[in-house]
CSV table of C-alpha atoms in Angstrom, one decimal:
chain,number,residue,atom,x,y,z
A,17,MET,CA,31.4,-4.3,4.9
A,18,ARG,CA,33.0,-4.9,1.6
A,19,GLY,CA,32.1,-4.5,-2.0
A,20,PRO,CA,33.7,-4.9,-5.5
A,21,LEU,CA,35.5,-1.6,-4.8
A,22,GLY,CA,36.9,-2.5,-1.3
A,23,THR,CA,35.8,-1.7,2.1
A,24,LEU,CA,32.7,0.3,2.2
A,25,ALA,CA,32.2,0.6,6.0
A,26,HIS,CA,33.6,-0.6,9.5
A,27,SER,CA,31.6,-0.6,12.5
A,28,THR,CA,32.6,-1.8,16.1
A,29,PHE,CA,29.6,-2.2,19.0
A,30,LYS,CA,29.0,-4.3,21.9
A,31,ALA,CA,26.7,-7.1,22.6
A,32,GLY,CA,23.1,-6.3,22.5
A,33,ARG,CA,23.8,-2.9,20.4
A,34,SER,CA,22.5,-2.4,16.9
A,35,ASP,CA,23.9,-0.2,14.3
A,36,SER,CA,23.2,0.7,10.8
A,37,VAL,CA,24.9,1.8,7.7
A,38,GLU,CA,23.7,3.1,4.5
A,39,VAL,CA,25.6,2.4,1.1
A,40,SER,CA,24.8,3.3,-2.5
A,41,LEU,CA,23.8,0.7,-4.9
A,42,ALA,CA,26.6,1.9,-7.2
A,43,SER,CA,29.0,0.8,-4.7
A,44,LEU,CA,28.1,-2.7,-5.0
A,45,VAL,CA,28.3,-3.1,-8.6
A,46,GLY,CA,31.8,-1.6,-9.2
A,47,ALA,CA,33.0,-0.4,-12.4
A,48,LYS,CA,30.3,-2.4,-14.8
A,49,SER,CA,26.9,-0.7,-14.3
A,50,ASP,CA,25.2,-3.9,-15.5
A,51,ALA,CA,27.1,-6.3,-13.1
A,52,VAL,CA,25.4,-7.9,-10.4
A,53,PRO,CA,25.3,-6.1,-6.9
A,54,ARG,CA,27.7,-7.8,-4.3
A,55,LEU,CA,28.0,-7.3,-0.7
A,56,ARG,CA,30.3,-9.1,1.9
A,57,LEU,CA,29.8,-8.7,5.5
A,58,VAL,CA,32.9,-9.9,7.5
A,59,ALA,CA,33.2,-10.1,11.4
A,60,ASP,CA,36.0,-10.7,13.7
A,61,SER,CA,33.5,-12.2,16.6
A,62,VAL,CA,33.1,-15.9,17.3
A,63,LYS,CA,29.5,-14.9,18.5
A,64,PRO,CA,26.6,-14.8,16.2
A,65,ILE,CA,25.8,-11.5,14.5
A,66,TYR,CA,22.1,-11.0,13.3
A,67,TYR,CA,21.9,-8.6,10.1
A,68,ALA,CA,19.3,-7.6,7.6
A,69,ALA,CA,19.7,-5.8,4.3
A,70,THR,CA,16.9,-3.3,3.1
A,71,LEU,CA,17.2,-1.9,-0.6
A,72,PHE,CA,15.4,1.4,-1.2
A,73,GLU,CA,14.6,2.1,-4.8
A,74,VAL,CA,13.7,5.2,-6.7
A,75,PRO,CA,12.6,4.1,-10.3
A,76,ARG,CA,13.6,6.3,-13.3
A,77,ALA,CA,10.4,5.7,-14.9
A,78,ARG,CA,6.8,6.0,-13.4
A,79,PRO,CA,5.7,2.4,-11.9
A,80,VAL,CA,2.7,1.1,-13.8
A,81,ARG,CA,3.2,-2.6,-13.4
A,82,ALA,CA,1.9,-4.5,-10.4
A,83,ASP,CA,4.5,-6.1,-8.1
A,84,ASP,CA,3.9,-9.2,-5.9
A,85,GLU,CA,6.8,-9.8,-3.1
A,86,GLY,CA,5.1,-11.9,-0.6
A,87,ILE,CA,1.7,-9.7,-0.8
A,88,SER,CA,-0.4,-8.7,-3.7
A,89,VAL,CA,-2.7,-5.6,-3.8
A,90,GLU,CA,-5.2,-4.8,-6.5
A,91,ARG,CA,-6.8,-1.4,-6.6
A,92,TRP,CA,-9.5,-0.2,-9.1
A,93,TYR,CA,-12.2,2.7,-9.4
A,94,GLU,CA,-15.9,2.2,-9.9
A,95,GLY,CA,-18.6,4.7,-10.8
A,96,TYR,CA,-20.5,5.4,-7.8
A,97,ASP,CA,-24.1,5.1,-9.5
A,98,ASP,CA,-23.4,2.2,-12.0
A,99,ALA,CA,-20.4,0.3,-10.2
A,100,LYS,CA,-18.7,0.2,-13.8
A,101,PRO,CA,-15.0,0.3,-13.6
A,102,THR,CA,-13.7,3.5,-14.5
A,103,VAL,CA,-10.7,5.7,-14.9
A,104,SER,CA,-12.7,8.8,-16.0
A,105,VAL,CA,-15.3,11.1,-14.2
A,106,ARG,CA,-16.7,14.5,-14.3
A,107,GLU,CA,-16.1,17.2,-11.7
A,108,ALA,CA,-18.4,16.7,-8.4
A,109,GLU,CA,-19.0,13.3,-9.1
A,110,LEU,CA,-18.5,10.2,-6.6
A,111,VAL,CA,-16.2,7.4,-7.4
A,112,ARG,CA,-15.8,4.2,-5.4
A,113,VAL,CA,-12.4,3.1,-4.8
A,114,ARG,CA,-12.1,-0.7,-4.3
A,115,ILE,CA,-8.8,-2.3,-2.8
A,116,ARG,CA,-8.0,-6.1,-2.4
A,117,VAL,CA,-5.3,-7.4,-0.3
A,118,THR,CA,-4.3,-11.0,-0.8
A,119,VAL,CA,-1.7,-13.1,1.4
A,120,LYS,CA,-0.5,-16.4,0.8
A,121,GLY,CA,0.6,-17.0,4.5
A,122,ASP,CA,-0.1,-15.3,7.9
A,123,ARG,CA,1.2,-11.6,8.2
A,124,ASP,CA,1.6,-9.3,11.2
A,125,PHE,CA,1.3,-5.7,11.0
A,126,VAL,CA,0.3,-5.0,7.6
A,127,ALA,CA,-0.1,-1.4,6.4
A,128,VAL,CA,-1.9,-0.4,3.0
A,129,GLU,CA,-1.2,3.1,1.5
A,130,ASP,CA,-3.3,4.2,-1.7
A,131,PRO,CA,-2.2,7.6,-2.9
A,132,LEU,CA,-5.0,9.6,-4.6
A,133,PRO,CA,-4.8,11.0,-8.0
A,134,ALA,CA,-4.6,14.9,-7.4
A,135,GLY,CA,-7.9,15.3,-8.8
A,136,LEU,CA,-9.7,13.3,-6.3
A,137,GLU,CA,-10.4,13.8,-2.5
A,138,ALA,CA,-11.4,11.0,-0.1
A,139,VAL,CA,-15.0,11.5,1.5
A,140,ASP,CA,-15.2,11.1,5.3
A,141,LEU,CA,-18.6,9.3,6.0
A,142,THR,CA,-18.2,10.3,9.6
A,143,LEU,CA,-18.6,14.0,9.1
A,144,ARG,CA,-22.1,15.3,9.0
A,145,THR,CA,-21.4,17.2,5.9
A,146,SER,CA,-21.1,13.9,4.1
A,147,SER,CA,-24.4,12.5,5.4
A,148,PHE,CA,-25.9,13.1,2.3
A,149,VAL,CA,-24.0,10.1,0.6
A,150,ARG,CA,-26.3,7.1,0.5
A,151,PRO,CA,-25.7,3.4,-0.7
A,152,ARG,CA,-26.5,3.4,-4.3
A,153,SER,CA,-28.5,0.1,-4.0
A,154,GLY,CA,-30.1,0.5,-0.6
A,155,LYS,CA,-28.1,-2.7,0.4
A,156,ALA,CA,-26.1,-2.8,3.6
A,157,ALA,CA,-23.0,-4.2,1.7
A,158,ASP,CA,-22.6,-1.1,-0.1
A,159,LEU,CA,-22.1,1.0,3.2
A,160,VAL,CA,-18.8,-1.0,3.7
A,161,GLY,CA,-16.4,2.3,3.6
A,162,ARG,CA,-14.1,2.2,6.5
A,163,TYR,CA,-14.7,-1.5,6.9
A,164,GLY,CA,-13.2,-4.1,5.0
A,165,ARG,CA,-14.6,-7.5,4.5
A,166,ARG,CA,-12.9,-11.0,4.3
A,167,ARG,CA,-13.4,-13.0,1.3
A,168,ALA,CA,-13.3,-16.2,3.2
A,169,THR,CA,-16.0,-19.1,3.7
A,170,GLY,CA,-17.8,-18.9,7.1
A,171,GLU,CA,-16.9,-15.3,7.9
A,172,SER,CA,-19.1,-12.6,8.6
A,173,ASP,CA,-19.2,-9.8,5.9
A,174,TRP,CA,-18.8,-7.3,8.7
A,175,TRP,CA,-15.9,-8.6,10.4
A,176,SER,CA,-12.8,-6.6,9.6
A,177,PRO,CA,-9.0,-7.1,10.3
A,178,TRP,CA,-8.6,-3.5,9.5
A,179,GLU,CA,-8.1,-1.8,12.9
A,180,HIS,CA,-7.3,1.7,11.9
A,181,GLU,CA,-7.9,4.1,8.9
A,182,GLU,CA,-6.7,7.5,8.2
A,183,LEU,CA,-7.9,9.9,5.4
A,184,HIS,CA,-5.7,12.4,4.4
A,185,ASP,CA,-5.9,14.8,1.5
A,186,ASP,CA,-3.6,13.0,-0.9
A,187,ARG,CA,-3.9,9.3,0.2
A,188,VAL,CA,-5.8,6.8,2.6
A,189,LEU,CA,-4.1,4.5,4.9
A,190,TYR,CA,-5.3,1.3,6.5
A,191,PHE,CA,-3.5,-0.9,9.2
A,192,ALA,CA,-4.1,-4.5,10.3
A,193,ARG,CA,-2.4,-6.1,13.4
A,194,THR,CA,-2.8,-9.7,11.8
A,195,LEU,CA,-3.9,-11.0,8.4
A,196,ARG,CA,-4.7,-14.6,7.9
A,197,ARG,CA,-4.4,-16.4,4.8
A,198,GLY,CA,-6.8,-15.4,2.2
A,199,SER,CA,-8.1,-12.1,0.4
A,200,TYR,CA,-9.4,-9.1,1.9
A,201,ASP,CA,-11.6,-6.3,0.5
A,202,LEU,CA,-11.4,-2.4,1.4
A,203,SER,CA,-13.6,0.3,-0.2
A,204,TYR,CA,-14.0,4.1,0.3
A,205,ILE,CA,-15.5,6.9,-1.6
A,206,ALA,CA,-13.7,9.7,-3.4
A,207,ARG,CA,-14.9,13.0,-4.8
A,208,ALA,CA,-13.8,14.5,-7.9
A,209,THR,CA,-12.9,18.1,-7.1
A,210,THR,CA,-10.6,19.3,-10.0
A,211,ALA,CA,-10.8,18.7,-13.7
A,212,GLY,CA,-7.5,17.5,-15.6
A,213,VAL,CA,-5.3,14.6,-16.5
A,214,PHE,CA,-3.7,13.1,-13.3
A,215,VAL,CA,-1.2,10.3,-12.4
A,216,ARG,CA,-2.6,7.3,-10.8
A,217,PRO,CA,-0.1,6.2,-8.3
A,218,PRO,CA,0.0,2.4,-7.3
A,219,ALA,CA,-1.3,1.4,-3.9
A,220,HIS,CA,1.4,0.0,-1.8
A,221,VAL,CA,1.2,-2.7,1.0
A,222,GLU,CA,3.8,-4.0,3.2
A,223,GLU,CA,4.7,-5.7,6.5
A,224,MET,CA,5.5,-2.6,8.5
A,225,TYR,CA,8.6,-4.4,10.5
A,226,ASN,CA,9.6,-6.5,7.5
A,227,PRO,CA,9.3,-4.0,4.5
A,228,ALA,CA,11.0,-6.8,2.3
A,229,VAL,CA,7.4,-8.3,2.1
A,230,HIS,CA,5.3,-6.1,0.1
A,231,GLY,CA,3.4,-5.3,-3.3
A,232,ARG,CA,2.1,-2.8,-5.0
A,233,SER,CA,-0.8,-2.4,-7.6
A,234,ASP,CA,-0.6,-1.0,-11.2
A,235,GLY,CA,-0.5,2.7,-12.1
A,236,GLY,CA,-1.4,5.0,-14.9
A,237,VAL,CA,-3.6,8.1,-15.2
A,238,PHE,CA,-7.0,9.3,-14.0
A,239,THR,CA,-9.0,11.9,-16.0
A,240,VAL,CA,-11.4,14.4,-14.4
A,241,THR,CA,-13.6,16.1,-17.0
A,242,THR,CA,-15.1,19.6,-16.7
A,243,ARG,CA,-18.7,19.4,-15.4
């Protein structure tokens, strides 16, 4: 493996064996920080070698713009009582979090991660202590919490590709084995627990075994005011 500054790594392995090497991005741009990164792989074998390169980035500034690298994801918040988009609620109030994932082609093993602002906590509707949460309009569609719906003609509202859901203190995760071309809606309820102004991290989606195909929503801040 070679870069602008010379040899970066050297590996010897037998057929059927995999190997991995980590290099810094700085080693791929040489002396000029604004140069285009360059990586060259050289092999002395006549047999085919399969490889993949993955870039892990740590942005200097907080990401607030959406990004679409094969999958797009939108995430917004609605007041639980009026269904109006909002980024500010009062302590103890409920907010409905809505997520929309759009794929332009069939994707397999898709994971969605939605980090919560620190002032919010996801409500687990399967617990008896959460039984007081009722749909605001009385319609069955408002009961969509752990079940997403596919926005496609001819599909049942209650069919969902999301086979697994995890509610954590700081994030909510969804997993789907297969997503056909189209848009998919997800929804869950969160409660404002702490007053303050908090970072609103972007939601992230990716193919688990092909992370180069990914996307993220926009970000910003979320405010919880004193009750």
